[in-house]
Coordinates of C-alpha atoms in Angstrom, one line a residue:
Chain A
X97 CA 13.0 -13.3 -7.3
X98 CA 11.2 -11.7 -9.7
X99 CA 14.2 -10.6 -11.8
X100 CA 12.6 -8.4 -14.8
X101 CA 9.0 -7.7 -14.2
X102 CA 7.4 -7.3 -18.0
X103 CA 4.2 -5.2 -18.8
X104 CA 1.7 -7.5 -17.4
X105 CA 3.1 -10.4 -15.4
X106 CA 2.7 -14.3 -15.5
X107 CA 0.5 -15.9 -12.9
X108 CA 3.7 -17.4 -11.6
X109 CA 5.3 -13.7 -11.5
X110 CA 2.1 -12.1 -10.0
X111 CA 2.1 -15.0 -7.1
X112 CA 5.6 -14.4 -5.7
X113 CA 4.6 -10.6 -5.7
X114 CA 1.5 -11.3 -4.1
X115 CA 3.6 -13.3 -1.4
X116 CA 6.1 -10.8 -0.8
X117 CA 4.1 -8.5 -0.5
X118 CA 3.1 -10.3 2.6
X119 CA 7.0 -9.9 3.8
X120 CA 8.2 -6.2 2.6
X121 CA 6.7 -3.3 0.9
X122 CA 6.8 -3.8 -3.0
X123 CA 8.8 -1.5 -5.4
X124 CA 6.6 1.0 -7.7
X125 CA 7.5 -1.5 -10.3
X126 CA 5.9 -4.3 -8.8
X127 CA 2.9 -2.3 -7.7
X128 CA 2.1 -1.6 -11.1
X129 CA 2.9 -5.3 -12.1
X130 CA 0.4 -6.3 -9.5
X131 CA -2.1 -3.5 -11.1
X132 CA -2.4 -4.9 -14.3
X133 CA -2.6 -8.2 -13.4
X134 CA -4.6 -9.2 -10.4
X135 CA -8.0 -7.4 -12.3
X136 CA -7.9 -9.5 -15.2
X137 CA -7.0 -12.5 -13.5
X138 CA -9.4 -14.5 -11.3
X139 CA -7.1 -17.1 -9.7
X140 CA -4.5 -14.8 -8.5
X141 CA -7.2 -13.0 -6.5
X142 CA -8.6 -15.9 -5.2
X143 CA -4.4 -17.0 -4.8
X144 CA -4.5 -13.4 -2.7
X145 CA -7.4 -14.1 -0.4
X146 CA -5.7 -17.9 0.3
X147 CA -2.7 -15.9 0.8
X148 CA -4.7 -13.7 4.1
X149 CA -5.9 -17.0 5.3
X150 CA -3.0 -18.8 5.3
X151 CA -1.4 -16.2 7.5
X152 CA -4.7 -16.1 9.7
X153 CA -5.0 -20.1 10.1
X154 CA -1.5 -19.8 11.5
X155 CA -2.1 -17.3 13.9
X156 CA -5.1 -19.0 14.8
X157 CA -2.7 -22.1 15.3
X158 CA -1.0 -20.5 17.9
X159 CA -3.8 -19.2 20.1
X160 CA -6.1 -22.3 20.4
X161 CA -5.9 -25.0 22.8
Chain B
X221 CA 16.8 -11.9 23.0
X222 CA 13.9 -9.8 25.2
X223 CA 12.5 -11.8 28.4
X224 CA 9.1 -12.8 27.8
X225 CA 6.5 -11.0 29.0
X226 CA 5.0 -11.9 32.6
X227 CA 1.1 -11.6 32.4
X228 CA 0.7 -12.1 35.9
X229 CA -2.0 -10.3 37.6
X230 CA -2.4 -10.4 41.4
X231 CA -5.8 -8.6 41.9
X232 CA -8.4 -10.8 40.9
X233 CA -10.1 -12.7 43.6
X234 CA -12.9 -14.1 41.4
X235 CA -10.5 -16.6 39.3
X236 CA -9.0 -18.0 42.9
X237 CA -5.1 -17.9 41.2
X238 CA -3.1 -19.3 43.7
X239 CA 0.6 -20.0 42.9
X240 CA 1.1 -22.4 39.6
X241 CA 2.1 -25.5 40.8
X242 CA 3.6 -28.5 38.9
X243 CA 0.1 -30.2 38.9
X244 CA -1.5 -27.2 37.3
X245 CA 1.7 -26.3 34.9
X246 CA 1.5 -30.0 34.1
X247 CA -2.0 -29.2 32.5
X248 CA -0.2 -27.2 29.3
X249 CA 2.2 -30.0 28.5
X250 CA 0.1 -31.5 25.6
X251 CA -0.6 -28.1 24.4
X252 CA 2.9 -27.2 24.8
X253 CA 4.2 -30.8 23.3
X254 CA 1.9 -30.1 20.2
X255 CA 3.1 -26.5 19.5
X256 CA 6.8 -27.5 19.7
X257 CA 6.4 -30.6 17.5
X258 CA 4.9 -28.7 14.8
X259 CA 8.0 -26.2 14.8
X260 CA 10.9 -27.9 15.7
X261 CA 9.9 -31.5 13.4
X262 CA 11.8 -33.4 16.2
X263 CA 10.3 -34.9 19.6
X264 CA 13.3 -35.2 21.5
X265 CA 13.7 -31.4 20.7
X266 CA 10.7 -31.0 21.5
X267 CA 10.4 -32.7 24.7
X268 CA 13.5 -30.7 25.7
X269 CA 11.8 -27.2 25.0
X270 CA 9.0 -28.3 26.8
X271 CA 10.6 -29.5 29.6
X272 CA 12.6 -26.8 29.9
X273 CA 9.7 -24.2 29.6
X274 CA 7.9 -26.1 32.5
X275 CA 10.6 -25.7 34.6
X276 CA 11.4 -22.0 33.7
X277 CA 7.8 -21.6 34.7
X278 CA 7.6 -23.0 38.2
X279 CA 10.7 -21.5 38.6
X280 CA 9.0 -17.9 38.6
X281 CA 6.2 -19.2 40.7
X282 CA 4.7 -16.3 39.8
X283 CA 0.7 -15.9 40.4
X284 CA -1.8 -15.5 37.5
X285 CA -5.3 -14.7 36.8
X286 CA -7.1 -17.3 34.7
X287 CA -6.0 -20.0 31.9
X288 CA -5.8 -18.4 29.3
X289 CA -3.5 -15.6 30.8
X290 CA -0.8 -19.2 32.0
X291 CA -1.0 -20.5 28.4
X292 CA -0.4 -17.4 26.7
X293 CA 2.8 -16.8 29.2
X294 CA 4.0 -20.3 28.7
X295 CA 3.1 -20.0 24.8
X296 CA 6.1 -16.7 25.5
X297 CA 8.6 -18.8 27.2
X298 CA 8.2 -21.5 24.8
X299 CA 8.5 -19.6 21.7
X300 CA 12.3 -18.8 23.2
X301 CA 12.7 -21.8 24.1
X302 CA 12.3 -23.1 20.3
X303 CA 14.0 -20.0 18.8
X304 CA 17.2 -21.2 20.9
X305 CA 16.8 -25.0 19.4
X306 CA 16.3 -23.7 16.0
X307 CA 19.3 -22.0 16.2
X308 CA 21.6 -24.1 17.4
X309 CA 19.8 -26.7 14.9
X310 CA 20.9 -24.6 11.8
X311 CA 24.2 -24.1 13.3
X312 CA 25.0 -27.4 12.9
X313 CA 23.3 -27.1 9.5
X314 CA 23.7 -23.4 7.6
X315 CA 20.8 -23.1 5.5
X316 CA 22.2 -20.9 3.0
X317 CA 25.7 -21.8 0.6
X318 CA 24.8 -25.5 0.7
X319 CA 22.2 -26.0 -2.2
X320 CA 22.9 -30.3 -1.9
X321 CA 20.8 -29.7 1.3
X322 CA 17.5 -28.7 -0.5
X323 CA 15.4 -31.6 -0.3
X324 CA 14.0 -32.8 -3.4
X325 CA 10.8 -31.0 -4.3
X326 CA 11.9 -27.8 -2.8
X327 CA 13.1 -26.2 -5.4
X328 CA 10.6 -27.4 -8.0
X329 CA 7.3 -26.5 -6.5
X330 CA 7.3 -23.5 -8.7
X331 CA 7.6 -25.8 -11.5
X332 CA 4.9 -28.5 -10.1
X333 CA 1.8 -25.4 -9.8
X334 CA 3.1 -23.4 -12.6
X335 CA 3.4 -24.5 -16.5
X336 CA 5.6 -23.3 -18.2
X337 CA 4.1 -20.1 -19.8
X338 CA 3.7 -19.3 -16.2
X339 CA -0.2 -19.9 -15.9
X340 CA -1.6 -22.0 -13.1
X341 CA -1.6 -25.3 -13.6
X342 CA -4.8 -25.4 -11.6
X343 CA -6.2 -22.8 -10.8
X344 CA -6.6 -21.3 -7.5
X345 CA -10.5 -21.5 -6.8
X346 CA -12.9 -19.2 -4.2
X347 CA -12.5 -20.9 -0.7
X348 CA -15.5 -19.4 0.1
X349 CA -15.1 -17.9 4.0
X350 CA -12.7 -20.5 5.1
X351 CA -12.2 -19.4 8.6
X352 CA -15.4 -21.1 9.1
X353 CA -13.2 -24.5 9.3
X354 CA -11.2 -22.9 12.2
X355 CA -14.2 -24.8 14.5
X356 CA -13.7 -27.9 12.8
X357 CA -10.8 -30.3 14.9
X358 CA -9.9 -32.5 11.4
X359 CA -9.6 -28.7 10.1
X360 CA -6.8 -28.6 12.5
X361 CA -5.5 -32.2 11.9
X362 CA -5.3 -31.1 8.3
X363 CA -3.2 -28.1 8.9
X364 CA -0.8 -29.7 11.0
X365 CA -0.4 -32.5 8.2
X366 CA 0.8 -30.2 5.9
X367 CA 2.8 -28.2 7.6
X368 CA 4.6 -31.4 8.8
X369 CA 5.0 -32.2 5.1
X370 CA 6.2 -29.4 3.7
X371 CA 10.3 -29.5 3.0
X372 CA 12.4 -28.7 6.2
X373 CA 13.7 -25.3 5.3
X374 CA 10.7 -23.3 4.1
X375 CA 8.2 -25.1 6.6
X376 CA 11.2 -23.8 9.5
X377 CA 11.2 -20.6 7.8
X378 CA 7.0 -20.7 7.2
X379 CA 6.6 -21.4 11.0
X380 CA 9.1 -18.6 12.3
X381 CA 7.5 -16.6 10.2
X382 CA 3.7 -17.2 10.4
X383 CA 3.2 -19.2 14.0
X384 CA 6.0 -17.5 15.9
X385 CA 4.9 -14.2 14.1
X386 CA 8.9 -13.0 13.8
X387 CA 9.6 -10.0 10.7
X388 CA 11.7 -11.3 8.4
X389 CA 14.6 -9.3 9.6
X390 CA 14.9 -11.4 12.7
X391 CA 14.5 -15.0 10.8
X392 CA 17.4 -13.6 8.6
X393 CA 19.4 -12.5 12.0
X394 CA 18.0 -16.0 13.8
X395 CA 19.0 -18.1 10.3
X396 CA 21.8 -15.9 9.0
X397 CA 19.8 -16.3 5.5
X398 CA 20.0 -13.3 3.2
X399 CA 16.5 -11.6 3.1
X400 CA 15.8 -12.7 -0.3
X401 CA 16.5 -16.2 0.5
X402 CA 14.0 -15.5 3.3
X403 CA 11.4 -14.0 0.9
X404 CA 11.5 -17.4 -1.5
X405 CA 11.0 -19.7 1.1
X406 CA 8.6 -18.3 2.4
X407 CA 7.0 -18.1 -0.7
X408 CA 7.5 -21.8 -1.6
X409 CA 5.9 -22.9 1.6
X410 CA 2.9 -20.7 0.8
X411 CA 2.5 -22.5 -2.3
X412 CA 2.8 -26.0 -1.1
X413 CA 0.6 -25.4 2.3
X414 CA -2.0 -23.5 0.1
X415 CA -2.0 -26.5 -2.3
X416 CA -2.2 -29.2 0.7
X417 CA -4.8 -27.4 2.1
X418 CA -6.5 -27.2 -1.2
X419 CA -6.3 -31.3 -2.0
X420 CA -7.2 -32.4 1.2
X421 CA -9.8 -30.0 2.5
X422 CA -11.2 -27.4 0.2
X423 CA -11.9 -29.6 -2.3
X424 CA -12.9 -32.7 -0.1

């Protein structure tokens, strides 16, 4: 867990947020963490995206033959 | 634990349904042998879920439409089927209050893809509209790889999760794993799937 979000957050912070996220709604405080991060950092957006696919590969898992 | 749903349709001359018989169930059993395998990381399991989702099916002897209307029904039954073996799996074994049973290079995948300032190590790159791969079969192959590699408890958790498509409330109530246990798995088998997939097909 994410224990004490600072201003901006590490890569490492911003990537189990961006997971989460994927789970439960996030806190205000983690929104805003999320805010100031993701647009000045490339790689957690691209981390986001792969996030969205993962999730989509594994549905797509299910349904093919 | 809700019946699955019956898609059975009983008005459609064109698709000639007649009743499923063993010969056609039998059809689904690689499909069915494959999906388990991948989720319950065991083939006697496996075989057993199958096998017992076969015979639930001709059981019903219900009438259906087309293929893709059987596999999706027996896709249902299955999915129960595995949800009951997983539980009584983790009954034997509690995933949560017995830390010895993280295997080695759970808990450290954090460390492995993060340096210590808490940058990326390597930097997560543009996949560049990866669901094109979903027509490619080694794309598949791939997948399956690394799920099947990934540590036991987050790739049970992953699977639940993302194949079976359960919320997290019903993993926690299927596991009896606190939520945020739930959360962290699930969030370590992200990383180490996204990073397999990454090594061995992104970037290949």
């Amino acid at each position: 867990m994410v224990q004490d979000v600072k201003i901006i957050p590490t890569c490492k912070e911003a990537s189990e947020l961006l997971s989460y996220a994927q789970d439960r709604p996030l806190t205000l405080r983690e929104k805003f963490a999320l805010y100031v991060h993701l647009p000045i950092c490339n790689a957690c957006r691209n981390f986001r995206k792969q996030l969205a696919f993962l999730r989509q590969a594994a549905r797509e898992y299910a349904r093919r033959d | 634990m809700p019946k699955p749903e019956a898609v059975a349709v009983s008005d459609t001359p064109e698709s000639a349904p007649g009743p499923l018989d063993a010969a056609r169930i039998e059809e689904y059993r690689g499909y069915l042998m494959r999906y388990a395998l991948l989720q319950l990381r065991d083939r006697t399991a496996a075989e057993d879920a199958v096998q017992e989702t076969l015979l639930a099916a001709l059981q019903t002897g219900t009438r259906f439409a087309g293929r893709s209307s059987v596999k999706t029904w027996l896709t249902g039954i299955l999915k129960h089927k595995i949800i009951d073996h997983l539980r009584r799996q983790l009954r034997e074994l509690p995933l949560e209050g017995r830390p010895e049973q993280a295997d080695a290079g759970e808990a450290d995948v954090a460390d492995a893809v993060f340096a210590e300032d808490g940058h990326w190590r390597d930097f997560p790159v543009d996949w560049n509209a990866p669901d094109r791969s979903f027509e490619s079969g080694e794309f598949w192959k791939v997948f399956e790889m690394c799920v099947q590699v990934m540590s036991a408890r987050p790739a049970r958790v992953f699977v639940m999760r993302e194949i079976l498509e359960l919320s997290t409330e019903e993993i926690c109530k299927e596991l009896g794993i606190s939520a945020t246990n739930c959360w962290v798995l699930l969030h370590r088998a992200r990383l180490t799937l996204r990073e397999c997939l990454d090594t061995k097909w992104f970037k290949t």
